[in-house]
PQR file with spaces between the fields and no chain letter, atoms N, CA, C, O and H, PARSE charges and radii, in Angstrom:
ATOM       1  N    MET     1     122.831 -122.118   -8.843 -0.4000 1.5000
ATOM       2  CA   MET     1     122.013 -123.239   -9.416 -0.0000 2.0000
ATOM       3  C    MET     1     122.340 -124.383   -8.191  0.5500 1.7000
ATOM       4  O    MET     1     123.442 -124.422   -7.643 -0.5500 1.4000
ATOM       5  N    SER     2     121.245 -125.287   -7.847 -0.4000 1.5000
ATOM       6  CA   SER     2     121.629 -126.269   -6.783 -0.0000 2.0000
ATOM       7  C    SER     2     121.420 -127.841   -7.503  0.5500 1.7000
ATOM       8  O    SER     2     120.802 -128.031   -8.551 -0.5500 1.4000
ATOM       9  H    SER     2     120.350 -125.255   -8.292  0.4000 1.0000
ATOM      10  N    ARG     3     121.928 -128.649   -6.878 -0.4000 1.5000
ATOM      11  CA   ARG     3     121.652 -130.066   -7.302 -0.0000 2.0000
ATOM      12  C    ARG     3     121.435 -131.167   -6.172  0.5500 1.7000
ATOM      13  O    ARG     3     122.341 -131.355   -5.360 -0.5500 1.4000
ATOM      14  H    ARG     3     122.430 -128.495   -6.027  0.4000 1.0000
ATOM      15  N    TRP     4     120.494 -131.748   -6.117 -0.4000 1.5000
ATOM      16  CA   TRP     4     120.309 -132.648   -5.182 -0.0000 2.0000
ATOM      17  C    TRP     4     120.550 -134.093   -5.941  0.5500 1.7000
ATOM      18  O    TRP     4     119.948 -134.521   -6.926 -0.5500 1.4000
ATOM      19  H    TRP     4     119.758 -131.596   -6.776  0.4000 1.0000
ATOM      20  N    LYS     5     121.542 -134.676   -5.237 -0.4000 1.5000
ATOM      21  CA   LYS     5     122.099 -136.210   -5.686 -0.0000 2.0000
ATOM      22  C    LYS     5     122.440 -136.830   -4.718  0.5500 1.7000
ATOM      23  O    LYS     5     123.110 -136.257   -3.859 -0.5500 1.4000
ATOM      24  H    LYS     5     122.031 -134.329   -4.437  0.4000 1.0000
ATOM      25  N    ASP     6     122.085 -138.146   -4.579 -0.4000 1.5000
ATOM      26  CA   ASP     6     122.284 -139.263   -3.280 -0.0000 2.0000
ATOM      27  C    ASP     6     122.432 -138.576   -2.039  0.5500 1.7000
ATOM      28  O    ASP     6     123.397 -138.653   -1.279 -0.5500 1.4000
ATOM      29  H    ASP     6     121.540 -138.611   -5.277  0.4000 1.0000
ATOM      30  N    GLY     7     121.177 -137.754   -1.865 -0.4000 1.5000
ATOM      31  CA   GLY     7     121.068 -137.338   -0.485 -0.0000 2.0000
ATOM      32  C    GLY     7     121.801 -136.042   -0.070  0.5500 1.7000
ATOM      33  O    GLY     7     121.757 -135.586    1.072 -0.5500 1.4000
ATOM      34  H    GLY     7     120.393 -137.691   -2.482  0.4000 1.0000
ATOM      35  N    GLN     8     122.418 -135.541   -1.009 -0.4000 1.5000
ATOM      36  CA   GLN     8     123.309 -134.456   -0.701 -0.0000 2.0000
ATOM      37  C    GLN     8     123.049 -133.143   -1.608  0.5500 1.7000
ATOM      38  O    GLN     8     122.808 -133.325   -2.801 -0.5500 1.4000
ATOM      39  H    GLN     8     122.454 -135.912   -1.937  0.4000 1.0000
ATOM      40  N    ILE     9     123.085 -131.929   -1.132 -0.4000 1.5000
ATOM      41  CA   ILE     9     122.800 -130.769   -2.114 -0.0000 2.0000
ATOM      42  C    ILE     9     124.006 -130.342   -2.354  0.5500 1.7000
ATOM      43  O    ILE     9     124.832 -130.317   -1.442 -0.5500 1.4000
ATOM      44  H    ILE     9     123.280 -131.781   -0.163  0.4000 1.0000
ATOM      45  N    THR    10     124.367 -129.863   -3.839 -0.4000 1.5000
ATOM      46  CA   THR    10     125.515 -129.175   -4.286 -0.0000 2.0000
ATOM      47  C    THR    10     125.155 -127.718   -4.547  0.5500 1.7000
ATOM      48  O    THR    10     124.047 -127.634   -5.077 -0.5500 1.4000
ATOM      49  H    THR    10     123.695 -129.883   -4.579  0.4000 1.0000
ATOM      50  N    ILE    11     125.654 -126.728   -4.371 -0.4000 1.5000
ATOM      51  CA   ILE    11     125.281 -125.355   -4.901 -0.0000 2.0000
ATOM      52  C    ILE    11     126.520 -125.089   -5.793  0.5500 1.7000
ATOM      53  O    ILE    11     127.698 -125.278   -5.491 -0.5500 1.4000
ATOM      54  H    ILE    11     126.554 -126.796   -3.941  0.4000 1.0000
ATOM      55  N    PHE    12     126.024 -124.625   -6.927 -0.4000 1.5000
ATOM      56  CA   PHE    12     127.044 -124.304   -8.119 -0.0000 2.0000
ATOM      57  C    PHE    12     127.009 -122.954   -8.345  0.5500 1.7000
ATOM      58  O    PHE    12     125.885 -122.460   -8.440 -0.5500 1.4000
ATOM      59  H    PHE    12     125.067 -124.472   -7.172  0.4000 1.0000
ATOM      60  N    ARG    13     128.024 -122.182   -8.463 -0.4000 1.5000
ATOM      61  CA   ARG    13     128.097 -120.778   -8.386 -0.0000 2.0000
ATOM      62  C    ARG    13     129.307 -120.328   -9.568  0.5500 1.7000
ATOM      63  O    ARG    13     129.868 -121.206  -10.224 -0.5500 1.4000
ATOM      64  H    ARG    13     128.937 -122.583   -8.386  0.4000 1.0000
ATOM      65  N    LYS    14     129.573 -119.126   -9.720 -0.4000 1.5000
ATOM      66  CA   LYS    14     130.692 -118.759  -10.494 -0.0000 2.0000
ATOM      67  C    LYS    14     131.941 -119.614  -10.254  0.5500 1.7000
ATOM      68  O    LYS    14     132.546 -120.114  -11.202 -0.5500 1.4000
ATOM      69  H    LYS    14     129.118 -118.413   -9.187  0.4000 1.0000
ATOM      70  N    ALA    15     132.360 -119.796   -8.861 -0.4000 1.5000
ATOM      71  CA   ALA    15     133.402 -120.343   -8.481 -0.0000 2.0000
ATOM      72  C    ALA    15     133.405 -121.789   -8.915  0.5500 1.7000
ATOM      73  O    ALA    15     134.458 -122.427   -8.883 -0.5500 1.4000
ATOM      74  H    ALA    15     131.869 -119.391   -8.091  0.4000 1.0000
ATOM      75  N    SER    16     132.327 -122.309   -9.300 -0.4000 1.5000
ATOM      76  CA   SER    16     132.120 -123.745   -9.729 -0.0000 2.0000
ATOM      77  C    SER    16     132.108 -123.816  -11.063  0.5500 1.7000
ATOM      78  O    SER    16     131.775 -124.879  -11.587 -0.5500 1.4000
ATOM      79  H    SER    16     131.472 -121.791   -9.326  0.4000 1.0000
ATOM      80  N    GLY    17     132.495 -122.617  -11.914 -0.4000 1.5000
ATOM      81  CA   GLY    17     132.484 -122.841  -13.482 -0.0000 2.0000
ATOM      82  C    GLY    17     131.255 -122.358  -14.176  0.5500 1.7000
ATOM      83  O    GLY    17     131.125 -122.507  -15.391 -0.5500 1.4000
ATOM      84  H    GLY    17     132.765 -121.753  -11.489  0.4000 1.0000
ATOM      85  N    LEU    18     130.163 -121.664  -13.278 -0.4000 1.5000
ATOM      86  CA   LEU    18     129.060 -121.270  -14.077 -0.0000 2.0000
ATOM      87  C    LEU    18     129.552 -119.828  -14.384  0.5500 1.7000
ATOM      88  O    LEU    18     130.224 -119.198  -13.568 -0.5500 1.4000
ATOM      89  H    LEU    18     130.269 -121.544  -12.291  0.4000 1.0000
ATOM      90  N    PRO    19     129.150 -119.279  -15.727 -0.5600 1.5000
ATOM      91  CA   PRO    19     129.388 -117.863  -16.191  0.2800 2.0000
ATOM      92  C    PRO    19     129.026 -116.757  -15.294  0.5500 1.7000
ATOM      93  O    PRO    19     129.442 -115.621  -15.521 -0.5500 1.4000
ATOM      94  N    ASP    20     128.167 -117.061  -14.146 -0.4000 1.5000
ATOM      95  CA   ASP    20     127.284 -116.026  -13.442 -0.0000 2.0000
ATOM      96  C    ASP    20     127.005 -116.754  -12.034  0.5500 1.7000
ATOM      97  O    ASP    20     126.950 -117.976  -11.901 -0.5500 1.4000
ATOM      98  H    ASP    20     127.829 -117.983  -13.962  0.4000 1.0000
ATOM      99  N    ASP    21     126.848 -115.868  -11.067 -0.4000 1.5000
ATOM     100  CA   ASP    21     126.192 -116.607   -9.853 -0.0000 2.0000
ATOM     101  C    ASP    21     124.693 -116.475   -9.802  0.5500 1.7000
ATOM     102  O    ASP    21     124.049 -116.723   -8.783 -0.5500 1.4000
ATOM     103  H    ASP    21     126.893 -114.875  -11.176  0.4000 1.0000
ATOM     104  N    ALA    22     124.132 -116.053  -11.005 -0.4000 1.5000
ATOM     105  CA   ALA    22     122.563 -116.035  -10.835 -0.0000 2.0000
ATOM     106  C    ALA    22     122.031 -116.682  -12.305  0.5500 1.7000
ATOM     107  O    ALA    22     121.302 -116.010  -13.035 -0.5500 1.4000
ATOM     108  H    ALA    22     124.656 -115.852  -11.833  0.4000 1.0000
ATOM     109  N    PRO    23     122.385 -117.808  -12.609 -0.5600 1.5000
ATOM     110  CA   PRO    23     121.729 -118.164  -13.911  0.2800 2.0000
ATOM     111  C    PRO    23     120.571 -118.733  -13.697  0.5500 1.7000
ATOM     112  O    PRO    23     120.197 -119.145  -12.599 -0.5500 1.4000
ATOM     113  N    PRO    24     119.769 -118.800  -15.018 -0.5600 1.5000
ATOM     114  CA   PRO    24     118.314 -119.078  -15.195  0.2800 2.0000
ATOM     115  C    PRO    24     118.206 -120.557  -14.939  0.5500 1.7000
ATOM     116  O    PRO    24     119.198 -121.246  -14.701 -0.5500 1.4000
ATOM     117  N    PRO    25     116.949 -121.042  -14.994 -0.5600 1.5000
ATOM     118  CA   PRO    25     117.064 -122.598  -14.963  0.2800 2.0000
ATOM     119  C    PRO    25     117.859 -123.607  -15.641  0.5500 1.7000
ATOM     120  O    PRO    25     118.111 -123.359  -16.821 -0.5500 1.4000
ATOM     121  N    PRO    26     118.232 -124.501  -15.240 -0.5600 1.5000
ATOM     122  CA   PRO    26     119.164 -125.119  -16.026  0.2800 2.0000
ATOM     123  C    PRO    26     118.483 -125.918  -17.381  0.5500 1.7000
ATOM     124  O    PRO    26     117.267 -126.098  -17.445 -0.5500 1.4000
ATOM     125  N    PHE    27     119.383 -126.356  -18.411 -0.4000 1.5000
ATOM     126  CA   PHE    27     118.680 -126.791  -19.610 -0.0000 2.0000
ATOM     127  C    PHE    27     119.421 -128.241  -19.703  0.5500 1.7000
ATOM     128  O    PHE    27     120.637 -128.431  -19.708 -0.5500 1.4000
ATOM     129  H    PHE    27     120.371 -126.210  -18.359  0.4000 1.0000
ATOM     130  N    ARG    28     118.391 -129.208  -19.776 -0.4000 1.5000
ATOM     131  CA   ARG    28     119.100 -130.440  -20.092 -0.0000 2.0000
ATOM     132  C    ARG    28     118.754 -130.928  -21.437  0.5500 1.7000
ATOM     133  O    ARG    28     117.565 -130.913  -21.754 -0.5500 1.4000
ATOM     134  H    ARG    28     117.403 -129.054  -19.772  0.4000 1.0000
ATOM     135  N    ASP    29     119.816 -131.447  -22.441 -0.4000 1.5000
ATOM     136  CA   ASP    29     119.685 -131.781  -23.791 -0.0000 2.0000
ATOM     137  C    ASP    29     119.167 -133.141  -23.839  0.5500 1.7000
ATOM     138  O    ASP    29     118.864 -133.833  -22.867 -0.5500 1.4000
ATOM     139  H    ASP    29     120.783 -131.459  -22.183  0.4000 1.0000
ATOM     140  N    ARG    30     119.095 -133.460  -25.093 -0.4000 1.5000
ATOM     141  CA   ARG    30     118.715 -134.990  -25.332 -0.0000 2.0000
ATOM     142  C    ARG    30     119.641 -135.911  -25.254  0.5500 1.7000
ATOM     143  O    ARG    30     119.320 -137.009  -25.710 -0.5500 1.4000
ATOM     144  H    ARG    30     119.341 -132.898  -25.883  0.4000 1.0000
ATOM     145  N    ARG    31     120.762 -135.794  -24.787 -0.4000 1.5000
ATOM     146  CA   ARG    31     121.869 -136.691  -24.375 -0.0000 2.0000
ATOM     147  C    ARG    31     122.031 -136.532  -23.060  0.5500 1.7000
ATOM     148  O    ARG    31     122.955 -137.173  -22.559 -0.5500 1.4000
ATOM     149  H    ARG    31     121.023 -134.903  -24.417  0.4000 1.0000
ATOM     150  N    GLY    32     121.244 -135.703  -22.210 -0.4000 1.5000
ATOM     151  CA   GLY    32     121.227 -135.603  -20.921 -0.0000 2.0000
ATOM     152  C    GLY    32     122.198 -134.785  -20.240  0.5500 1.7000
ATOM     153  O    GLY    32     122.300 -134.768  -19.014 -0.5500 1.4000
ATOM     154  H    GLY    32     120.493 -135.183  -22.617  0.4000 1.0000
ATOM     155  N    GLN    33     122.969 -134.050  -21.090 -0.4000 1.5000
ATOM     156  CA   GLN    33     123.891 -132.862  -20.659 -0.0000 2.0000
ATOM     157  C    GLN    33     123.179 -131.900  -19.974  0.5500 1.7000
ATOM     158  O    GLN    33     122.124 -131.463  -20.432 -0.5500 1.4000
ATOM     159  H    GLN    33     122.886 -134.064  -22.087  0.4000 1.0000
ATOM     160  N    ILE    34     123.663 -131.506  -18.878 -0.4000 1.5000
ATOM     161  CA   ILE    34     123.181 -130.315  -18.057 -0.0000 2.0000
ATOM     162  C    ILE    34     123.753 -128.896  -18.549  0.5500 1.7000
ATOM     163  O    ILE    34     124.980 -128.800  -18.580 -0.5500 1.4000
ATOM     164  H    ILE    34     124.521 -131.862  -18.506  0.4000 1.0000
ATOM     165  N    TRP    35     123.054 -127.880  -18.904 -0.4000 1.5000
ATOM     166  CA   TRP    35     123.806 -126.592  -19.239 -0.0000 2.0000
ATOM     167  C    TRP    35     123.278 -125.589  -18.181  0.5500 1.7000
ATOM     168  O    TRP    35     122.263 -125.749  -17.504 -0.5500 1.4000
ATOM     169  H    TRP    35     122.057 -127.958  -18.879  0.4000 1.0000
ATOM     170  N    GLY    36     124.103 -124.557  -18.144 -0.4000 1.5000
ATOM     171  CA   GLY    36     123.816 -123.370  -17.335 -0.0000 2.0000
ATOM     172  C    GLY    36     124.066 -122.190  -18.363  0.5500 1.7000
ATOM     173  O    GLY    36     124.961 -122.366  -19.189 -0.5500 1.4000
ATOM     174  H    GLY    36     124.927 -124.427  -18.694  0.4000 1.0000
ATOM     175  N    PHE    37     123.424 -121.122  -18.383 -0.4000 1.5000
ATOM     176  CA   PHE    37     123.864 -120.181  -19.250 -0.0000 2.0000
ATOM     177  C    PHE    37     123.211 -118.615  -18.520  0.5500 1.7000
ATOM     178  O    PHE    37     122.231 -118.574  -17.776 -0.5500 1.4000
ATOM     179  H    PHE    37     122.697 -120.979  -17.712  0.4000 1.0000
ATOM     180  N    THR    38     123.847 -117.690  -18.858 -0.4000 1.5000
ATOM     181  CA   THR    38     123.398 -116.334  -18.518 -0.0000 2.0000
ATOM     182  C    THR    38     123.700 -115.246  -19.420  0.5500 1.7000
ATOM     183  O    THR    38     124.322 -115.745  -20.358 -0.5500 1.4000
ATOM     184  H    THR    38     124.643 -117.724  -19.463  0.4000 1.0000
ATOM     185  N    GLY    39     123.570 -114.057  -19.586 -0.4000 1.5000
ATOM     186  CA   GLY    39     124.130 -113.216  -20.695 -0.0000 2.0000
ATOM     187  C    GLY    39     125.659 -112.987  -20.678  0.5500 1.7000
ATOM     188  O    GLY    39     126.267 -112.232  -21.436 -0.5500 1.4000
ATOM     189  H    GLY    39     123.065 -113.651  -18.824  0.4000 1.0000
ATOM     190  N    GLN    40     126.217 -113.795  -19.646 -0.4000 1.5000
ATOM     191  CA   GLN    40     127.662 -113.663  -19.586 -0.0000 2.0000
ATOM     192  C    GLN    40     128.440 -114.844  -20.124  0.5500 1.7000
ATOM     193  O    GLN    40     129.661 -114.852  -20.282 -0.5500 1.4000
ATOM     194  H    GLN    40     125.723 -114.409  -19.031  0.4000 1.0000
ATOM     195  N    GLY    41     127.546 -115.923  -20.411 -0.4000 1.5000
ATOM     196  CA   GLY    41     128.217 -117.242  -21.115 -0.0000 2.0000
ATOM     197  C    GLY    41     127.408 -118.402  -20.870  0.5500 1.7000
ATOM     198  O    GLY    41     126.306 -118.417  -20.322 -0.5500 1.4000
ATOM     199  H    GLY    41     126.554 -115.917  -20.282  0.4000 1.0000
ATOM     200  N    LEU    42     128.032 -119.335  -21.310 -0.4000 1.5000
ATOM     201  CA   LEU    42     127.603 -120.875  -21.294 -0.0000 2.0000
ATOM     202  C    LEU    42     128.321 -121.802  -20.684  0.5500 1.7000
ATOM     203  O    LEU    42     129.549 -121.716  -20.679 -0.5500 1.4000
ATOM     204  H    LEU    42     128.927 -119.323  -21.755  0.4000 1.0000
ATOM     205  N    ALA    43     127.722 -122.738  -20.129 -0.4000 1.5000
ATOM     206  CA   ALA    43     128.658 -123.755  -19.558 -0.0000 2.0000
ATOM     207  C    ALA    43     127.994 -125.077  -19.306  0.5500 1.7000
ATOM     208  O    ALA    43     126.779 -125.084  -19.106 -0.5500 1.4000
ATOM     209  H    ALA    43     126.724 -122.808  -20.133  0.4000 1.0000
ATOM     210  N    TYR    44     128.692 -126.221  -19.299 -0.4000 1.5000
ATOM     211  CA   TYR    44     128.045 -127.559  -19.016 -0.0000 2.0000
ATOM     212  C    TYR    44     128.713 -128.281  -17.971  0.5500 1.7000
ATOM     213  O    TYR    44     129.913 -128.175  -17.715 -0.5500 1.4000
ATOM     214  H    TYR    44     129.679 -126.216  -19.462  0.4000 1.0000
ATOM     215  N    LEU    45     127.914 -128.997  -17.395 -0.4000 1.5000
ATOM     216  CA   LEU    45     128.182 -129.570  -16.047 -0.0000 2.0000
ATOM     217  C    LEU    45     129.071 -130.919  -16.362  0.5500 1.7000
ATOM     218  O    LEU    45     128.636 -131.808  -17.094 -0.5500 1.4000
ATOM     219  H    LEU    45     126.940 -129.083  -17.603  0.4000 1.0000
ATOM     220  N    LYS    46     130.173 -130.966  -15.824 -0.4000 1.5000
ATOM     221  CA   LYS    46     131.020 -132.257  -16.131 -0.0000 2.0000
ATOM     222  C    LYS    46     131.632 -132.758  -14.721  0.5500 1.7000
ATOM     223  O    LYS    46     132.594 -132.241  -14.153 -0.5500 1.4000
ATOM     224  H    LYS    46     130.525 -130.243  -15.230  0.4000 1.0000
ATOM     225  N    GLY    47     130.902 -133.841  -14.282 -0.4000 1.5000
ATOM     226  CA   GLY    47     131.429 -134.326  -12.833 -0.0000 2.0000
ATOM     227  C    GLY    47     130.743 -133.368  -11.874  0.5500 1.7000
ATOM     228  O    GLY    47     129.528 -133.175  -11.913 -0.5500 1.4000
ATOM     229  H    GLY    47     130.121 -134.262  -14.743  0.4000 1.0000
ATOM     230  N    ALA    48     131.588 -132.752  -10.979 -0.4000 1.5000
ATOM     231  CA   ALA    48     131.200 -131.911   -9.872 -0.0000 2.0000
ATOM     232  C    ALA    48     131.296 -130.273  -10.301  0.5500 1.7000
ATOM     233  O    ALA    48     131.097 -129.369   -9.489 -0.5500 1.4000
ATOM     234  H    ALA    48     132.575 -132.908  -10.947  0.4000 1.0000
ATOM     235  N    ARG    49     131.595 -130.084  -11.546 -0.4000 1.5000
ATOM     236  CA   ARG    49     132.026 -128.634  -12.016 -0.0000 2.0000
ATOM     237  C    ARG    49     131.263 -128.266  -13.191  0.5500 1.7000
ATOM     238  O    ARG    49     130.908 -129.162  -13.957 -0.5500 1.4000
ATOM     239  H    ARG    49     131.757 -130.818  -12.205  0.4000 1.0000
ATOM     240  N    PHE    50     130.992 -127.162  -13.409 -0.4000 1.5000
ATOM     241  CA   PHE    50     130.709 -126.728  -14.829 -0.0000 2.0000
ATOM     242  C    PHE    50     131.906 -126.177  -15.659  0.5500 1.7000
ATOM     243  O    PHE    50     132.811 -125.538  -15.124 -0.5500 1.4000
ATOM     244  H    PHE    50     131.280 -126.434  -12.787  0.4000 1.0000
ATOM     245  N    VAL    51     131.873 -126.422  -16.838 -0.4000 1.5000
ATOM     246  CA   VAL    51     133.022 -126.151  -17.777 -0.0000 2.0000
ATOM     247  C    VAL    51     132.451 -124.986  -18.771  0.5500 1.7000
ATOM     248  O    VAL    51     131.517 -125.324  -19.498 -0.5500 1.4000
ATOM     249  H    VAL    51     131.138 -126.941  -17.273  0.4000 1.0000
ATOM     250  N    GLY    52     132.835 -123.917  -18.846 -0.4000 1.5000
ATOM     251  CA   GLY    52     132.623 -123.022  -19.705 -0.0000 2.0000
ATOM     252  C    GLY    52     133.064 -123.067  -21.118  0.5500 1.7000
ATOM     253  O    GLY    52     134.209 -123.293  -21.510 -0.5500 1.4000
ATOM     254  H    GLY    52     133.593 -123.643  -18.256  0.4000 1.0000
ATOM     255  N    VAL    53     132.023 -122.826  -21.825 -0.4000 1.5000
ATOM     256  CA   VAL    53     132.313 -122.911  -23.440 -0.0000 2.0000
ATOM     257  C    VAL    53     132.899 -121.416  -23.784  0.5500 1.7000
ATOM     258  O    VAL    53     132.528 -120.295  -23.437 -0.5500 1.4000
ATOM     259  H    VAL    53     131.093 -122.642  -21.506  0.4000 1.0000
ATOM     260  N    THR    54     133.761 -121.786  -24.452 -0.4000 1.5000
ATOM     261  CA   THR    54     134.911 -120.382  -24.569 -0.0000 2.0000
ATOM     262  C    THR    54     134.933 -120.062  -26.046  0.5500 1.7000
ATOM     263  O    THR    54     135.677 -119.181  -26.477 -0.5500 1.4000
ATOM     264  H    THR    54     134.063 -122.697  -24.734  0.4000 1.0000
ATOM     265  N    THR    55     133.996 -120.880  -26.960 -0.4000 1.5000
ATOM     266  CA   THR    55     134.178 -120.786  -28.259 -0.0000 2.0000
ATOM     267  C    THR    55     133.047 -119.871  -28.896  0.5500 1.7000
ATOM     268  O    THR    55     132.829 -119.794  -30.105 -0.5500 1.4000
ATOM     269  H    THR    55     133.392 -121.596  -26.609  0.4000 1.0000
ATOM     270  N    LEU    56     132.349 -119.175  -27.882 -0.4000 1.5000
ATOM     271  CA   LEU    56     131.116 -118.397  -28.330 -0.0000 2.0000
ATOM     272  C    LEU    56     131.762 -116.998  -29.056  0.5500 1.7000
ATOM     273  O    LEU    56     132.717 -116.378  -28.588 -0.5500 1.4000
ATOM     274  H    LEU    56     132.526 -119.238  -26.899  0.4000 1.0000
ATOM     275  N    ARG    57     131.064 -116.653  -30.248 -0.4000 1.5000
ATOM     276  CA   ARG    57     131.509 -115.532  -30.781 -0.0000 2.0000
ATOM     277  C    ARG    57     131.576 -114.197  -29.994  0.5500 1.7000
ATOM     278  O    ARG    57     132.613 -113.543  -29.880 -0.5500 1.4000
ATOM     279  H    ARG    57     130.289 -117.157  -30.628  0.4000 1.0000
ATOM     280  N    SER    58     130.427 -113.864  -29.484 -0.4000 1.5000
ATOM     281  CA   SER    58     130.140 -112.526  -28.687 -0.0000 2.0000
ATOM     282  C    SER    58     130.330 -113.065  -27.097  0.5500 1.7000
ATOM     283  O    SER    58     130.604 -112.156  -26.313 -0.5500 1.4000
ATOM     284  H    SER    58     129.585 -114.395  -29.577  0.4000 1.0000
ATOM     285  N    GLY    59     130.240 -114.213  -26.600 -0.4000 1.5000
ATOM     286  CA   GLY    59     130.470 -114.442  -25.381 -0.0000 2.0000
ATOM     287  C    GLY    59     129.140 -114.313  -24.587  0.5500 1.7000
ATOM     288  O    GLY    59     129.087 -114.594  -23.390 -0.5500 1.4000
ATOM     289  H    GLY    59     130.018 -114.951  -27.236  0.4000 1.0000
ATOM     290  N    ARG    60     128.221 -113.940  -25.197 -0.4000 1.5000
ATOM     291  CA   ARG    60     126.874 -113.902  -24.494 -0.0000 2.0000
ATOM     292  C    ARG    60     125.709 -114.829  -25.046  0.5500 1.7000
ATOM     293  O    ARG    60     125.469 -114.995  -26.241 -0.5500 1.4000
ATOM     294  H    ARG    60     128.264 -113.712  -26.170  0.4000 1.0000
ATOM     295  N    VAL    61     125.009 -115.418  -23.963 -0.4000 1.5000
ATOM     296  CA   VAL    61     123.829 -116.161  -24.431 -0.0000 2.0000
ATOM     297  C    VAL    61     122.496 -115.679  -23.917  0.5500 1.7000
ATOM     298  O    VAL    61     122.390 -115.427  -22.717 -0.5500 1.4000
ATOM     299  H    VAL    61     125.204 -115.283  -22.991  0.4000 1.0000
ATOM     300  N    HIS    62     121.448 -115.529  -24.748 -0.4000 1.5000
ATOM     301  CA   HIS    62     120.378 -115.062  -24.453 -0.0000 2.0000
ATOM     302  C    HIS    62     119.239 -115.953  -24.005  0.5500 1.7000
ATOM     303  O    HIS    62     118.489 -115.650  -23.077 -0.5500 1.4000
ATOM     304  H    HIS    62     121.534 -115.735  -25.723  0.4000 1.0000
ATOM     305  N    PHE    63     119.145 -117.138  -24.756 -0.4000 1.5000
ATOM     306  CA   PHE    63     118.393 -118.272  -24.584 -0.0000 2.0000
ATOM     307  C    PHE    63     118.978 -119.579  -25.114  0.5500 1.7000
ATOM     308  O    PHE    63     119.914 -119.603  -25.912 -0.5500 1.4000
ATOM     309  H    PHE    63     119.754 -117.384  -25.510  0.4000 1.0000
ATOM     310  N    ILE    64     118.361 -120.692  -24.615 -0.4000 1.5000
ATOM     311  CA   ILE    64     118.884 -122.046  -25.219 -0.0000 2.0000
ATOM     312  C    ILE    64     117.559 -122.838  -25.409  0.5500 1.7000
ATOM     313  O    ILE    64     116.500 -122.669  -24.805 -0.5500 1.4000
ATOM     314  H    ILE    64     117.600 -120.673  -23.966  0.4000 1.0000
ATOM     315  N    THR    65     117.842 -123.701  -26.344 -0.4000 1.5000
ATOM     316  CA   THR    65     116.733 -124.649  -26.857 -0.0000 2.0000
ATOM     317  C    THR    65     117.112 -125.780  -27.343  0.5500 1.7000
ATOM     318  O    THR    65     118.316 -125.883  -27.580 -0.5500 1.4000
ATOM     319  H    THR    65     118.702 -123.838  -26.835  0.4000 1.0000
ATOM     320  N    GLY    66     116.361 -126.767  -27.589 -0.4000 1.5000
ATOM     321  CA   GLY    66     116.790 -128.185  -28.168 -0.0000 2.0000
ATOM     322  C    GLY    66     116.080 -128.410  -29.381  0.5500 1.7000
ATOM     323  O    GLY    66     115.099 -127.739  -29.701 -0.5500 1.4000
ATOM     324  H    GLY    66     115.383 -126.683  -27.396  0.4000 1.0000
ATOM     325  N    ASP    67     116.585 -129.403  -30.113 -0.4000 1.5000
ATOM     326  CA   ASP    67     115.909 -129.877  -31.273 -0.0000 2.0000
ATOM     327  C    ASP    67     116.255 -131.254  -31.471  0.5500 1.7000
ATOM     328  O    ASP    67     116.881 -131.770  -30.546 -0.5500 1.4000
ATOM     329  H    ASP    67     117.382 -129.948  -29.853  0.4000 1.0000
ATOM     330  N    LYS    68     115.967 -132.026  -32.551 -0.4000 1.5000
ATOM     331  CA   LYS    68     115.938 -133.515  -32.394 -0.0000 2.0000
ATOM     332  C    LYS    68     117.100 -134.150  -33.033  0.5500 1.7000
ATOM     333  O    LYS    68     117.178 -135.348  -33.304 -0.5500 1.4000
ATOM     334  H    LYS    68     115.458 -131.607  -33.303  0.4000 1.0000
ATOM     335  N    THR    69     118.124 -133.129  -33.285 -0.4000 1.5000
ATOM     336  CA   THR    69     119.404 -133.445  -33.812 -0.0000 2.0000
ATOM     337  C    THR    69     120.230 -134.019  -32.627  0.5500 1.7000
ATOM     338  O    THR    69     120.405 -133.372  -31.594 -0.5500 1.4000
ATOM     339  H    THR    69     118.061 -132.156  -33.065  0.4000 1.0000
ATOM     340  N    VAL    70     120.716 -135.235  -32.823 -0.4000 1.5000
ATOM     341  CA   VAL    70     121.668 -135.925  -31.657 -0.0000 2.0000
ATOM     342  C    VAL    70     123.008 -136.163  -32.561  0.5500 1.7000
ATOM     343  O    VAL    70     123.046 -136.819  -33.602 -0.5500 1.4000
ATOM     344  H    VAL    70     120.574 -135.761  -33.662  0.4000 1.0000
ATOM     345  N    VAL    71     124.043 -135.522  -31.969 -0.4000 1.5000
ATOM     346  CA   VAL    71     125.352 -135.742  -32.515 -0.0000 2.0000
ATOM     347  C    VAL    71     126.131 -136.778  -31.979  0.5500 1.7000
ATOM     348  O    VAL    71     127.259 -136.996  -32.424 -0.5500 1.4000
ATOM     349  H    VAL    71     124.013 -134.989  -31.123  0.4000 1.0000
């Protein structure tokens, strides 16, 4: 996954906190939070790194979608 910000490209990989090196397109929720996910897990962008979500029961994510609920 890559990000263009302030004229610079940042490439995010597993070493940057993503669950895998080949995630599908990112997802942006209603609060503007960026998420990356694979069959190996789920992570959200915090600053310049992704933070893994470790509270998933199976540890696997097959899809992500949004709704109108804002917490």
